[in-house]
Coordinates of C-alpha atoms (C1' of nucleotides) in Angstrom, one line a residue:
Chain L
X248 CA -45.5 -10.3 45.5
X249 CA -44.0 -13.7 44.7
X250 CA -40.9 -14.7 47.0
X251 CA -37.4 -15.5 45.0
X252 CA -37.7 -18.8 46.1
X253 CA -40.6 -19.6 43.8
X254 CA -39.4 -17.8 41.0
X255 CA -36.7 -19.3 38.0
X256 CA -33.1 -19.1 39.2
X257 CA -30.4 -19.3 36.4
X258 CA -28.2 -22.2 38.3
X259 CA -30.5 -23.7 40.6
X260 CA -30.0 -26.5 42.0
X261 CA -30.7 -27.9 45.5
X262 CA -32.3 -25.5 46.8
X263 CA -30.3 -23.6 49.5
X264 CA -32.0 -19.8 49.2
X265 CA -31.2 -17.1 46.8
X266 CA -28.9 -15.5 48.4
X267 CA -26.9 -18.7 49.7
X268 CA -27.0 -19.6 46.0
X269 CA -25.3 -16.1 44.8
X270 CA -22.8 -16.1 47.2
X271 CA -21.8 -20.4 46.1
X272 CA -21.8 -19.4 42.8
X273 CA -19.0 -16.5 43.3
X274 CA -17.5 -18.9 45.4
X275 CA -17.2 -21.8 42.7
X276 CA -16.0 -19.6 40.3
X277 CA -13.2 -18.0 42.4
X278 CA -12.2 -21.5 43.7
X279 CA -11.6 -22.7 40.4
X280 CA -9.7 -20.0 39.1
X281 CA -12.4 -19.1 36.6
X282 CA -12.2 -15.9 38.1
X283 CA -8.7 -15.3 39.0
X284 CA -7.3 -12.5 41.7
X285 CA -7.9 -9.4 40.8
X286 CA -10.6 -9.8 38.6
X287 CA -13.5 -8.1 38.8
X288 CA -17.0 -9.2 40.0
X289 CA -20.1 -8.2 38.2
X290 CA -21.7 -5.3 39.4
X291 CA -24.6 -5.6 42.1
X292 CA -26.7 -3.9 39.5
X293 CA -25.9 -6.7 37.2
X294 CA -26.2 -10.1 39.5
X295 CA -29.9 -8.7 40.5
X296 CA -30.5 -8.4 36.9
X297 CA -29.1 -12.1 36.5
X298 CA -30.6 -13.3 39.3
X299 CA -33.9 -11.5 39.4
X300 CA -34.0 -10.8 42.7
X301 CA -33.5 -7.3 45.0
X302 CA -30.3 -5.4 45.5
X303 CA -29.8 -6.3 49.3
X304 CA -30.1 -10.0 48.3
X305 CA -26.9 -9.2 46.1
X306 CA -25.4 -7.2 49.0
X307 CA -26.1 -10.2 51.6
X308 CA -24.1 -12.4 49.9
X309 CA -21.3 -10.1 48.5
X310 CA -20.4 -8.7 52.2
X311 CA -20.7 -12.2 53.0
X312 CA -18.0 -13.2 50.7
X313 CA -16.1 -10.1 51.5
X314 CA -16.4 -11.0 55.4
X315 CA -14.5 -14.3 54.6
X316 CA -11.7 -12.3 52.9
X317 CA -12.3 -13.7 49.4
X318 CA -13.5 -10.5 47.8
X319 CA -12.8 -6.3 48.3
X320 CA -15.0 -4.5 47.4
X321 CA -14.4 -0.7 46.8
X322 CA -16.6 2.4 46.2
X323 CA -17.0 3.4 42.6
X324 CA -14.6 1.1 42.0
X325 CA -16.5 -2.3 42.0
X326 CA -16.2 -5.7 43.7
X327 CA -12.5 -7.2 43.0
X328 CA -11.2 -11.1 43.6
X329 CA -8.7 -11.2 46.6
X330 CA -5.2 -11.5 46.0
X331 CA -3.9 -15.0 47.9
X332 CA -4.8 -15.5 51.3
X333 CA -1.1 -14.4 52.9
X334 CA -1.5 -15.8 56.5
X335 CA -2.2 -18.3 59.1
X336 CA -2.4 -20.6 56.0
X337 CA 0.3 -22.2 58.3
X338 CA -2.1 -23.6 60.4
X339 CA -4.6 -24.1 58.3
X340 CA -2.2 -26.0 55.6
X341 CA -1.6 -29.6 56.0
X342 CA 1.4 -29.7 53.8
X343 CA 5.2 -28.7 54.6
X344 CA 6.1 -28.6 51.4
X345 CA 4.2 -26.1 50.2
X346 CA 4.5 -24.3 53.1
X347 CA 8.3 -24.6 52.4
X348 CA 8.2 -23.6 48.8
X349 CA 5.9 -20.3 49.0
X350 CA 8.8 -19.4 51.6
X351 CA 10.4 -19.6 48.5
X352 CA 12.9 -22.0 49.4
X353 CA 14.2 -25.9 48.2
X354 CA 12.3 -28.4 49.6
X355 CA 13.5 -31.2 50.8
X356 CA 12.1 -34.8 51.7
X357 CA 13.4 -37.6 53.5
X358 CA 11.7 -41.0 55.0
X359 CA 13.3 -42.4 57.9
X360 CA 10.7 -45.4 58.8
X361 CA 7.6 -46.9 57.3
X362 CA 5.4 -49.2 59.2
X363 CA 2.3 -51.3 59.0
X364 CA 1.2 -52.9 62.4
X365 CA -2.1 -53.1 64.4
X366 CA -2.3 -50.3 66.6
X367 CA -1.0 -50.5 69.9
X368 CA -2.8 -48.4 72.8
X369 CA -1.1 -45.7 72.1
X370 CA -1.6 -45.3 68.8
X371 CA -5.5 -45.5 69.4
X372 CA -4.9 -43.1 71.9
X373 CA -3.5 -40.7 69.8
X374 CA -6.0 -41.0 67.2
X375 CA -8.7 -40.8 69.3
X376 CA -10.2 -44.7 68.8
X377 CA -11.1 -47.3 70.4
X378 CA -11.7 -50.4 68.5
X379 CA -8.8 -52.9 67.1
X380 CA -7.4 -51.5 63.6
X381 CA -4.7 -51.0 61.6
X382 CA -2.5 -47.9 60.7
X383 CA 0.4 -46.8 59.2
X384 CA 3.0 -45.5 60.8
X385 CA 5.6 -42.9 59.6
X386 CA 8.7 -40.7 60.8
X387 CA 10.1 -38.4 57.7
X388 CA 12.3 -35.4 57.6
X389 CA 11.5 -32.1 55.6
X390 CA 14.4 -30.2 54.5
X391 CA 14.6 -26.2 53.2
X392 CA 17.2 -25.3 51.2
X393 CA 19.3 -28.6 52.3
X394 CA 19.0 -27.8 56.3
X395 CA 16.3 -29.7 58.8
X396 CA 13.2 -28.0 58.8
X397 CA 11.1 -30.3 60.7
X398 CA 10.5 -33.6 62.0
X399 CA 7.7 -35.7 61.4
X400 CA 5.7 -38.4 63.1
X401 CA 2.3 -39.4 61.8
X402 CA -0.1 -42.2 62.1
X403 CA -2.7 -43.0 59.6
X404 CA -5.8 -45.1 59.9
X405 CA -6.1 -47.6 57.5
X406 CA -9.7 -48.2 58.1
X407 CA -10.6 -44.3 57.6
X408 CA -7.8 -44.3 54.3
X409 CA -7.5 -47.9 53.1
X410 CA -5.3 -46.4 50.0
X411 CA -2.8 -45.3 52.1
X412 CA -1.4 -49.2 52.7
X413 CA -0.7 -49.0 48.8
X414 CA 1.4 -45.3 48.5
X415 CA 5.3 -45.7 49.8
X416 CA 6.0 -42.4 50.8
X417 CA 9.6 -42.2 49.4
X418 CA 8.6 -39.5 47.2
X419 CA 6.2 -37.4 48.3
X420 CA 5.6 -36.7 52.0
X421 CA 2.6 -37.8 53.3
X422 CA 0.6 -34.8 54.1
X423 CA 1.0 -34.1 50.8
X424 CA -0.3 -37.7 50.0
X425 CA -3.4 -37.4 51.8
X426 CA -4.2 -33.6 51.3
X427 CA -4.5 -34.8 47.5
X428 CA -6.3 -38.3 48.3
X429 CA -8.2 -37.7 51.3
X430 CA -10.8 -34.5 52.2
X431 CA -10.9 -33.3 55.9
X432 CA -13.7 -31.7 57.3
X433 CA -12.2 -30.7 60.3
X434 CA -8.5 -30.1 62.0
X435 CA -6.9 -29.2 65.5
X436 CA -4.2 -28.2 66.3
X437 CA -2.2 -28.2 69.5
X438 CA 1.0 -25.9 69.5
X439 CA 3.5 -26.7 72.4
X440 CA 7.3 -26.7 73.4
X441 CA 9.5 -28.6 74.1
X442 CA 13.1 -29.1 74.8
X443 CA 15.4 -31.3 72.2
X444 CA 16.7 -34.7 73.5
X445 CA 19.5 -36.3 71.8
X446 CA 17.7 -38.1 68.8
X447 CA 15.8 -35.1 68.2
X448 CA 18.3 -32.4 68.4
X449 CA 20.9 -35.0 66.3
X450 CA 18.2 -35.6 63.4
X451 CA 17.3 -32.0 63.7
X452 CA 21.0 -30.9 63.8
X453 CA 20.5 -28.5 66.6
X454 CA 21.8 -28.7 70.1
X455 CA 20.2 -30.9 73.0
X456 CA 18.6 -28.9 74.9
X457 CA 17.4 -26.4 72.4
X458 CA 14.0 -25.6 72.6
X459 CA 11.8 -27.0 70.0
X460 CA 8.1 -26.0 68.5
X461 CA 5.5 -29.0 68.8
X462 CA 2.5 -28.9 66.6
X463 CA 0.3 -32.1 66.9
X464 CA -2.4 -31.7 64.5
X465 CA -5.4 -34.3 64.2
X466 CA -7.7 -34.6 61.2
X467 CA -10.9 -36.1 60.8
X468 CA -13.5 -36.9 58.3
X469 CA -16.8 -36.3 59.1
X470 CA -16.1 -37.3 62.7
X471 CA -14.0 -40.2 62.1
X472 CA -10.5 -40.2 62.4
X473 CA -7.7 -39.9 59.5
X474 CA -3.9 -39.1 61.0
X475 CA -2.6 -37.8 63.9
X476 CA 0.9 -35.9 63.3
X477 CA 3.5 -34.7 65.3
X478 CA 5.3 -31.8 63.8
X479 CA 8.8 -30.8 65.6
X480 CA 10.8 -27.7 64.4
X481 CA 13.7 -26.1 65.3
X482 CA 12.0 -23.4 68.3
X483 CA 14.5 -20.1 67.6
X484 CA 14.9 -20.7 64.3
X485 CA 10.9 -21.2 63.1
X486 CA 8.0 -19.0 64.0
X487 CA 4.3 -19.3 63.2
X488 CA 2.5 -16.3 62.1
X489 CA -0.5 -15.5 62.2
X490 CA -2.6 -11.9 60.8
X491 CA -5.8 -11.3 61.6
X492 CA -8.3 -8.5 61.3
X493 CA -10.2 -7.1 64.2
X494 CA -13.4 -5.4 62.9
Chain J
X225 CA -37.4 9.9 57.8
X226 CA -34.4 10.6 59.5
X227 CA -31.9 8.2 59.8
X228 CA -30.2 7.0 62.9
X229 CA -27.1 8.3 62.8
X230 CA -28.9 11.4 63.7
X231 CA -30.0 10.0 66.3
X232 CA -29.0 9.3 69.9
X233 CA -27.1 6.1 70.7
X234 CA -26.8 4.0 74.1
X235 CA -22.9 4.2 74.6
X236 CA -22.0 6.3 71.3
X237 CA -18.3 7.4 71.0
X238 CA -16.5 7.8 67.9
X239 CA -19.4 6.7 65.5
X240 CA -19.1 3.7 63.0
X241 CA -22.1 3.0 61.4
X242 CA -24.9 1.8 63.4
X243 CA -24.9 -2.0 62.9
X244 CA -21.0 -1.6 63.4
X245 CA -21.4 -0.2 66.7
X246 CA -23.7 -2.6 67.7
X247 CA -21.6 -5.6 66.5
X248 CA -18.9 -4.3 68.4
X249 CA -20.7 -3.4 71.6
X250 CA -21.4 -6.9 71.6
X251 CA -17.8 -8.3 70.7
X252 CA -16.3 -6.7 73.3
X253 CA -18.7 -7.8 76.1
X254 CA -17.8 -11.3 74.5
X255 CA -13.8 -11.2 74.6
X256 CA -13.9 -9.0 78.1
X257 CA -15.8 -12.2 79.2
X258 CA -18.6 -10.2 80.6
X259 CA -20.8 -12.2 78.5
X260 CA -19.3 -16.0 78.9
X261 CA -20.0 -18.8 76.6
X262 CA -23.1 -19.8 76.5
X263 CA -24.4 -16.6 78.1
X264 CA -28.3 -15.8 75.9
X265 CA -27.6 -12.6 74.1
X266 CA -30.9 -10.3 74.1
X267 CA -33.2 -11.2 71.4
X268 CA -33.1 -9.0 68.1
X269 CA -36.2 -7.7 69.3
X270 CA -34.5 -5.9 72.7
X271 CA -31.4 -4.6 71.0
X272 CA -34.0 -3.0 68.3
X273 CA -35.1 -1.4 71.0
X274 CA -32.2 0.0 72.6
X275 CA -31.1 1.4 69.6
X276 CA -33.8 2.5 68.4
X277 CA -33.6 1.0 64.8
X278 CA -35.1 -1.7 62.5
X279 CA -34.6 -5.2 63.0
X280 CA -32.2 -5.7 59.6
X281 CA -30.0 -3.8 61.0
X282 CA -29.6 -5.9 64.6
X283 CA -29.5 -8.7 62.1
X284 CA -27.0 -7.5 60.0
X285 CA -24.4 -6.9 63.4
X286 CA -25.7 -10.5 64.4
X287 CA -25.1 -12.2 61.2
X288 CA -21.1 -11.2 60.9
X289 CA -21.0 -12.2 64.5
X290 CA -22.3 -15.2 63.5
X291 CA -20.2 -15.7 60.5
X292 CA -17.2 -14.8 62.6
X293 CA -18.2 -17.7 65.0
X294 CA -18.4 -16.1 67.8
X295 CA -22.0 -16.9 68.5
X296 CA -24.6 -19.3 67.5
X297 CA -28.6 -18.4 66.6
X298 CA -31.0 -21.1 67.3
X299 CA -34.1 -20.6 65.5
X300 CA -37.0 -19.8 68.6
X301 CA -34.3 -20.2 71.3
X302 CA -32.4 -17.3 70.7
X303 CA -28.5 -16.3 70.1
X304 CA -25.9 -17.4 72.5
X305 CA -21.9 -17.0 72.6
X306 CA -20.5 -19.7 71.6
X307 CA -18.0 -22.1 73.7
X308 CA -14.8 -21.7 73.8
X309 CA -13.1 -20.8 70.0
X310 CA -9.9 -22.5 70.8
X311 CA -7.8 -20.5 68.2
X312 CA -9.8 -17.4 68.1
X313 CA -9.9 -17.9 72.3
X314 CA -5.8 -17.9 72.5
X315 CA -4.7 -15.8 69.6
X316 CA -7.3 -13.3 68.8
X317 CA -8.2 -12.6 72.7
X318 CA -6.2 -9.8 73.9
X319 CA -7.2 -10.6 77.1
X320 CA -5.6 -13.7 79.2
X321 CA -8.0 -12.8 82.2
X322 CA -10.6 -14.2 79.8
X323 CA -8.6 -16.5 78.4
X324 CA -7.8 -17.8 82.0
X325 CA -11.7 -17.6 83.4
X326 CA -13.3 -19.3 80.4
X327 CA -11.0 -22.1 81.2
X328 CA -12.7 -22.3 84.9
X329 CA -9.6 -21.0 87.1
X330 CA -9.0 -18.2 89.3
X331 CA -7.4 -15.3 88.1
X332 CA -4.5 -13.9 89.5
X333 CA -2.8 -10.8 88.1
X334 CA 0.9 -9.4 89.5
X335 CA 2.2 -6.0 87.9
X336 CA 6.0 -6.4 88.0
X337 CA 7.3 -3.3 86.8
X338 CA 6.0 0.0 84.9
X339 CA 7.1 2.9 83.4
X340 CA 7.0 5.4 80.8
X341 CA 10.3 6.7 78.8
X342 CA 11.5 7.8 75.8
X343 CA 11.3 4.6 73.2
X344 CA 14.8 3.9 72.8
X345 CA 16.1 2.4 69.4
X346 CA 14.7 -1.2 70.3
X347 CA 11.3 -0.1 71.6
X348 CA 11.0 1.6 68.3
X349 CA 12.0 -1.6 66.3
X350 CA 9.3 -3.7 68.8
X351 CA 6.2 -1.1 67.9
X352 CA 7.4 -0.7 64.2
X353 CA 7.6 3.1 64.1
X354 CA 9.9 5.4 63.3
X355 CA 10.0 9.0 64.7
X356 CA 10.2 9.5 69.0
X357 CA 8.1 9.2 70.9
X358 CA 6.8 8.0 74.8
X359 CA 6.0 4.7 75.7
X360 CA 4.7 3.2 78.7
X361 CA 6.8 -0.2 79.0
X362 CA 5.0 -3.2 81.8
X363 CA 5.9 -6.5 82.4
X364 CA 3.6 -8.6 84.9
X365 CA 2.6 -11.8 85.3
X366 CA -0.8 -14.0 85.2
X367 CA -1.3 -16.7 87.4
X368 CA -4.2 -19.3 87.2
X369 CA -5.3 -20.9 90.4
X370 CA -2.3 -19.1 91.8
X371 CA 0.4 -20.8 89.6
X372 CA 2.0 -18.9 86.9
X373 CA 0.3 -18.9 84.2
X374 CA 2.1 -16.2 81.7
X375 CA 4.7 -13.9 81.7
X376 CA 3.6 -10.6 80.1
X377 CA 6.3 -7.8 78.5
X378 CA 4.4 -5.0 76.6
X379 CA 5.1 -2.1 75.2
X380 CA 2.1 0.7 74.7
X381 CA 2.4 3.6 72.1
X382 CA 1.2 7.0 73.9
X383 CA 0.9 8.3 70.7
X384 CA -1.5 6.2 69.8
X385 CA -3.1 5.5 73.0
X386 CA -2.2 8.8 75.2
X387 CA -4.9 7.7 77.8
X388 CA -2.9 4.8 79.1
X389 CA -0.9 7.6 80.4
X390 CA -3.3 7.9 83.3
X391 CA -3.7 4.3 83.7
X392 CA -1.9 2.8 86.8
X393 CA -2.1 -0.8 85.7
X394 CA -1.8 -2.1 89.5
X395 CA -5.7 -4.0 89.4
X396 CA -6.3 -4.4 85.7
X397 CA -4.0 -6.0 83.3
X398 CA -2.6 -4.2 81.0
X399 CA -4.4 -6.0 77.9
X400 CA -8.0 -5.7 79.7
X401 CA -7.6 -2.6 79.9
X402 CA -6.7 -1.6 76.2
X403 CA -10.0 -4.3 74.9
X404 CA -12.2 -2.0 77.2
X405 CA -10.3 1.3 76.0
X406 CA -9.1 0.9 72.1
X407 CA -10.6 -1.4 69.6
X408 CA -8.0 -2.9 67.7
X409 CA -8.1 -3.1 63.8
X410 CA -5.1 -6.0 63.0
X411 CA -3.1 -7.9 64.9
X412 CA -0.2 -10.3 64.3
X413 CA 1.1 -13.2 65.9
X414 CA 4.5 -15.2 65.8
X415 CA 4.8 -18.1 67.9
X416 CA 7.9 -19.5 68.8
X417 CA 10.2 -21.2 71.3
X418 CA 13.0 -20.9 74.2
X419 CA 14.4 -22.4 76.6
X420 CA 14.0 -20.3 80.3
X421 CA 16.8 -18.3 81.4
X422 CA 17.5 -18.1 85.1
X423 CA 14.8 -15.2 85.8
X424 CA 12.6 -15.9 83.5
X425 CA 12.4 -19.6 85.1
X426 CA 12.5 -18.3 88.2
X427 CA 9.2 -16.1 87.5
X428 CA 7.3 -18.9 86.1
X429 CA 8.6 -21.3 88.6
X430 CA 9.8 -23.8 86.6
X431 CA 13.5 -25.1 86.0
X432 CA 16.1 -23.4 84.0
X433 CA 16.3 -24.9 80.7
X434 CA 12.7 -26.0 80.4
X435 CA 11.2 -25.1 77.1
X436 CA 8.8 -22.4 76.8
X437 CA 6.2 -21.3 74.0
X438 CA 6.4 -17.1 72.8
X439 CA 3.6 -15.4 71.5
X440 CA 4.5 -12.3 70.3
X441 CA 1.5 -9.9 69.3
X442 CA 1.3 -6.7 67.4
X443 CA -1.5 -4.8 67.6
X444 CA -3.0 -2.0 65.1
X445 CA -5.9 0.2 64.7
X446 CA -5.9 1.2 61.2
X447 CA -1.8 0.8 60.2
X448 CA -1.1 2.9 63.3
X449 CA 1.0 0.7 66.1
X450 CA -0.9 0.5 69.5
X451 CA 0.8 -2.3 71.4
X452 CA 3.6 -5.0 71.3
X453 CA 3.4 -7.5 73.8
X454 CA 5.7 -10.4 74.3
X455 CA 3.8 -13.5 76.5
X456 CA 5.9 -15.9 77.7
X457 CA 4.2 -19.7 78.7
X458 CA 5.9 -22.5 80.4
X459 CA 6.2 -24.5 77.3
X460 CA 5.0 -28.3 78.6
X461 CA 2.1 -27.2 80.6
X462 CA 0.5 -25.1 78.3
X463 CA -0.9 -26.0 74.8
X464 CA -2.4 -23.7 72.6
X465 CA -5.4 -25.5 70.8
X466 CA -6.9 -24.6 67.5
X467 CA -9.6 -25.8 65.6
X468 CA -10.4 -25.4 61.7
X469 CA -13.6 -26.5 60.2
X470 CA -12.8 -27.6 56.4
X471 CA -15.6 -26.7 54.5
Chain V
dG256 C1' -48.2 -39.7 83.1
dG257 C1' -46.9 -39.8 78.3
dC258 C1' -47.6 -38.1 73.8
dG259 C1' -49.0 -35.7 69.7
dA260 C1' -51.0 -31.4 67.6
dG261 C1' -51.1 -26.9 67.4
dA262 C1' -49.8 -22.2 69.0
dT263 C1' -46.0 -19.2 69.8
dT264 C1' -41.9 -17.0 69.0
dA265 C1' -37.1 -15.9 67.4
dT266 C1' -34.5 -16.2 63.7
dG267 C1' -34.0 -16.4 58.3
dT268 C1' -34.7 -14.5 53.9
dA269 C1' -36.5 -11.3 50.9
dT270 C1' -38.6 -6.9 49.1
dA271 C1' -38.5 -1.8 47.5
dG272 C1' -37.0 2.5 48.3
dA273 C1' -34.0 6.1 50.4
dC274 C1' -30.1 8.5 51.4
dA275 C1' -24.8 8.5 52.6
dT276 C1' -20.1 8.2 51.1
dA277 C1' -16.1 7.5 48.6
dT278 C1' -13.8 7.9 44.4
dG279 C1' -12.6 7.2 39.4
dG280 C1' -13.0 10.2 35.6
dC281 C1' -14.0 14.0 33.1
dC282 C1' -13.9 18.7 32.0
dC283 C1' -12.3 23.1 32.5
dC284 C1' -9.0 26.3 33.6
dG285 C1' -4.5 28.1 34.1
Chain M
dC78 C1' 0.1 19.6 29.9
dG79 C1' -0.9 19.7 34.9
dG80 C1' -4.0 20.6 38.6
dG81 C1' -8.4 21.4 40.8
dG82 C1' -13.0 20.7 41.2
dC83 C1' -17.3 18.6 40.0
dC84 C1' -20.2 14.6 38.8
dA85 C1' -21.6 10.1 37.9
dT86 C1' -21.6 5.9 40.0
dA87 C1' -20.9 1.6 42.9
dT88 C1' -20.9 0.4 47.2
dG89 C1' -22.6 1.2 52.3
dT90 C1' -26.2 1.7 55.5
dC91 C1' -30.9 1.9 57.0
dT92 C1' -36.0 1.5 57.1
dA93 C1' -40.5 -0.8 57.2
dT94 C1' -42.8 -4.8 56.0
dA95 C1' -43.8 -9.5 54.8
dC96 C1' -43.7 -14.2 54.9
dA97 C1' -40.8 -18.7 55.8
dT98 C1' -39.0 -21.9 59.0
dA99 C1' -37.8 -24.3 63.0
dA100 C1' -38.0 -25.2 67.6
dT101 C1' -40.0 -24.7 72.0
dC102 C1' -43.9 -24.6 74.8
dT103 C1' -48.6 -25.6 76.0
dC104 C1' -52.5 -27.9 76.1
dG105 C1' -55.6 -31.4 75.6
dC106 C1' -56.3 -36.2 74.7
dC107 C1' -55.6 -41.0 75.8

DNA sequence: GGCGAGATTATGTATAGACATATGGCCCCG
DNA sequence: CGGGGCCATATGTCTATACATAATCTCGCC
């Protein structure tokens, strides 16, 4: 018998396989809101009808998508969208504010200095280049509910994100900026401590000597380099959590 | 035919499924570090063997591996764990003898103190239960290349886990110990900062005052509490790294 | 020795069928 | 109307087999 691969598929495309196509169309659809949380998935029964292909092909790419937490699937019950992803979102967010706001509290946002200058060594050291460029340079303050909730010091390369020499970031922090203007492909993130000197622990409004939460994160796209950022927060105050499932 | 589960299995115990088992026989040889990264996991073919049962069903265990990251398949050259998972190395390991071994330096393991009481109102609030019970309570300390590396306060539930009872925890660190001895089903992490108090500097040899990074870690196995441990890192010297692919 | 073609092999995807298990719903009984 | 038990059903796991694909390895040719 004929493979899937060679027979009609309803959304075909590219070609990844069958099941790699299931499990992206789900995907799309869940992404977009089409099919919001808590709604529920088509039966396997029905997607192998749709698809014309075997039940475990379904199966693959449902426990697939229910690996990556986007789906639950229950017994009798069916195959259900995920409520929102609670968690490490922290990390894996770019942007304070909404960080700050699904806290449920009033964000605040606050330049302090704007630069455009040809990087220095340090700056390509921090962003992880070598040739001659330009970048942006920025230190901003993000508030909840009227009280410092971080510090922020961020470089951006203009050569990676030539739009970013047009924005003023008086409105809208920058990680917000580029989140909306500028897809990463990959993040780090390096989580340290530190102790608050005077200009921090004054702009933080804590006391020198307090012990501070560092996050610097880099982002790239596609290998190349788009900011660097160093996050400070108050260290007692602020915590990063972090769920995950074992098995 | 009759299906495996009637069937005898290599290191059986409570009994998942089969593919379960198997997935997890092999995670833990991967976090205990018995299998390092880059080690060459036995082909599908060999573990089929072992266990006696089809090929899908080594592939299924391999696949969520693989989805999970925590090894790579190379068409021909077979599946290998993969290097070190930054994030999933320092927040999902349990295990800082790993943690500290992966990373190329010696291990070195001090227990400080043990003992088993009563939990008292705050070792009740710590494990997030309710009614009395016993707990064993350690606090040691890992060094790498013989500096201090980590200072460890943990609390165990003997309800949960009455064999650490029997457990001196004198060679094996305490978090080794409960990998090897009870698979964990959630665990949660808040990171945070201090400064060092005078004995907690004078443990991780560093000045009074210096900043230091908390990672506190709750552990579960199916909504019941098994652990809390407190870790406590000399802030400056030590950076917790994570990286996030972005789609 | 260097190199390309082909054989080999481990993983990747897919099939059809079988039985296991949990559970939402229904029906019946009190 | 409430509770208990049974049944239908959707997912969960597993088998045995087949062919696809990619990468390594080998061998023979120049």
């Amino acid at each position: 018998m004929s493979l899937a691969a060679s027979r009609g598929r309803p959304e075909s495309s590219g070609r990844p396989t069958l099941y790699k196509q299931i499990r992206l169309d789900i995907e799309r659809r869940i992404l977009t809101g089409e099919w919001p949380p808590g709604h529920r998935i088509p039966f396997e029964h029905e997607i192998m009808a749709r698809y014309r292909c075997s039940r475990m092909t379904v199966n693959k790419a449902l426990s697939e998508l229910a690996q990556a937490d986007l789906i639950e699937r229950r017994r009798r019950a069916g195959t259900f969208v995920r409520r929102p992803q609670y968690l490490s979102a922290v990390l894996k967010t770019p942007d304070i504010r909404a960080e700050i706001t699904t806290l449920g509290r009033a964000y605040g946002y606050e330049l302090i200095s704007r630069a455009r200058r040809s990087a220095n060594a340090g700056d390509r050291e921090r962003l992880g280049v070598k040739g001659a460029r330009k970048v942006i340079a920025i230190t901003c303050r993000h508030n909840a509910d009227g009280v410092p909730f971080a510090l922020e010091d961020r470089l951006i390369d203009l050569e990676a994100v030539p739009g970013a020499a047009s924005a003023d970031f008086a409105a809208d922090p920058p990680g917000s900026w580029l989140l909306h203007h500028v897809p990463w492909t990959e993040a780090e993130h390096a989580i340290s401590a530190i102790v608050a000197d005077k200009p921090t622990a004054g702009a933080l409004d804590i006391a020198t000597g307090a012990a501070c939460l560092v996050i610097e994160r880099h982002t790239w796209r596609k290998a190349r380099p788009i900011t660097a950022v160093r996050l400070i927060y108050p260290g007692e105050s602020h915590r990063l959590v972090a769920r995950f499932k074992g098995s």
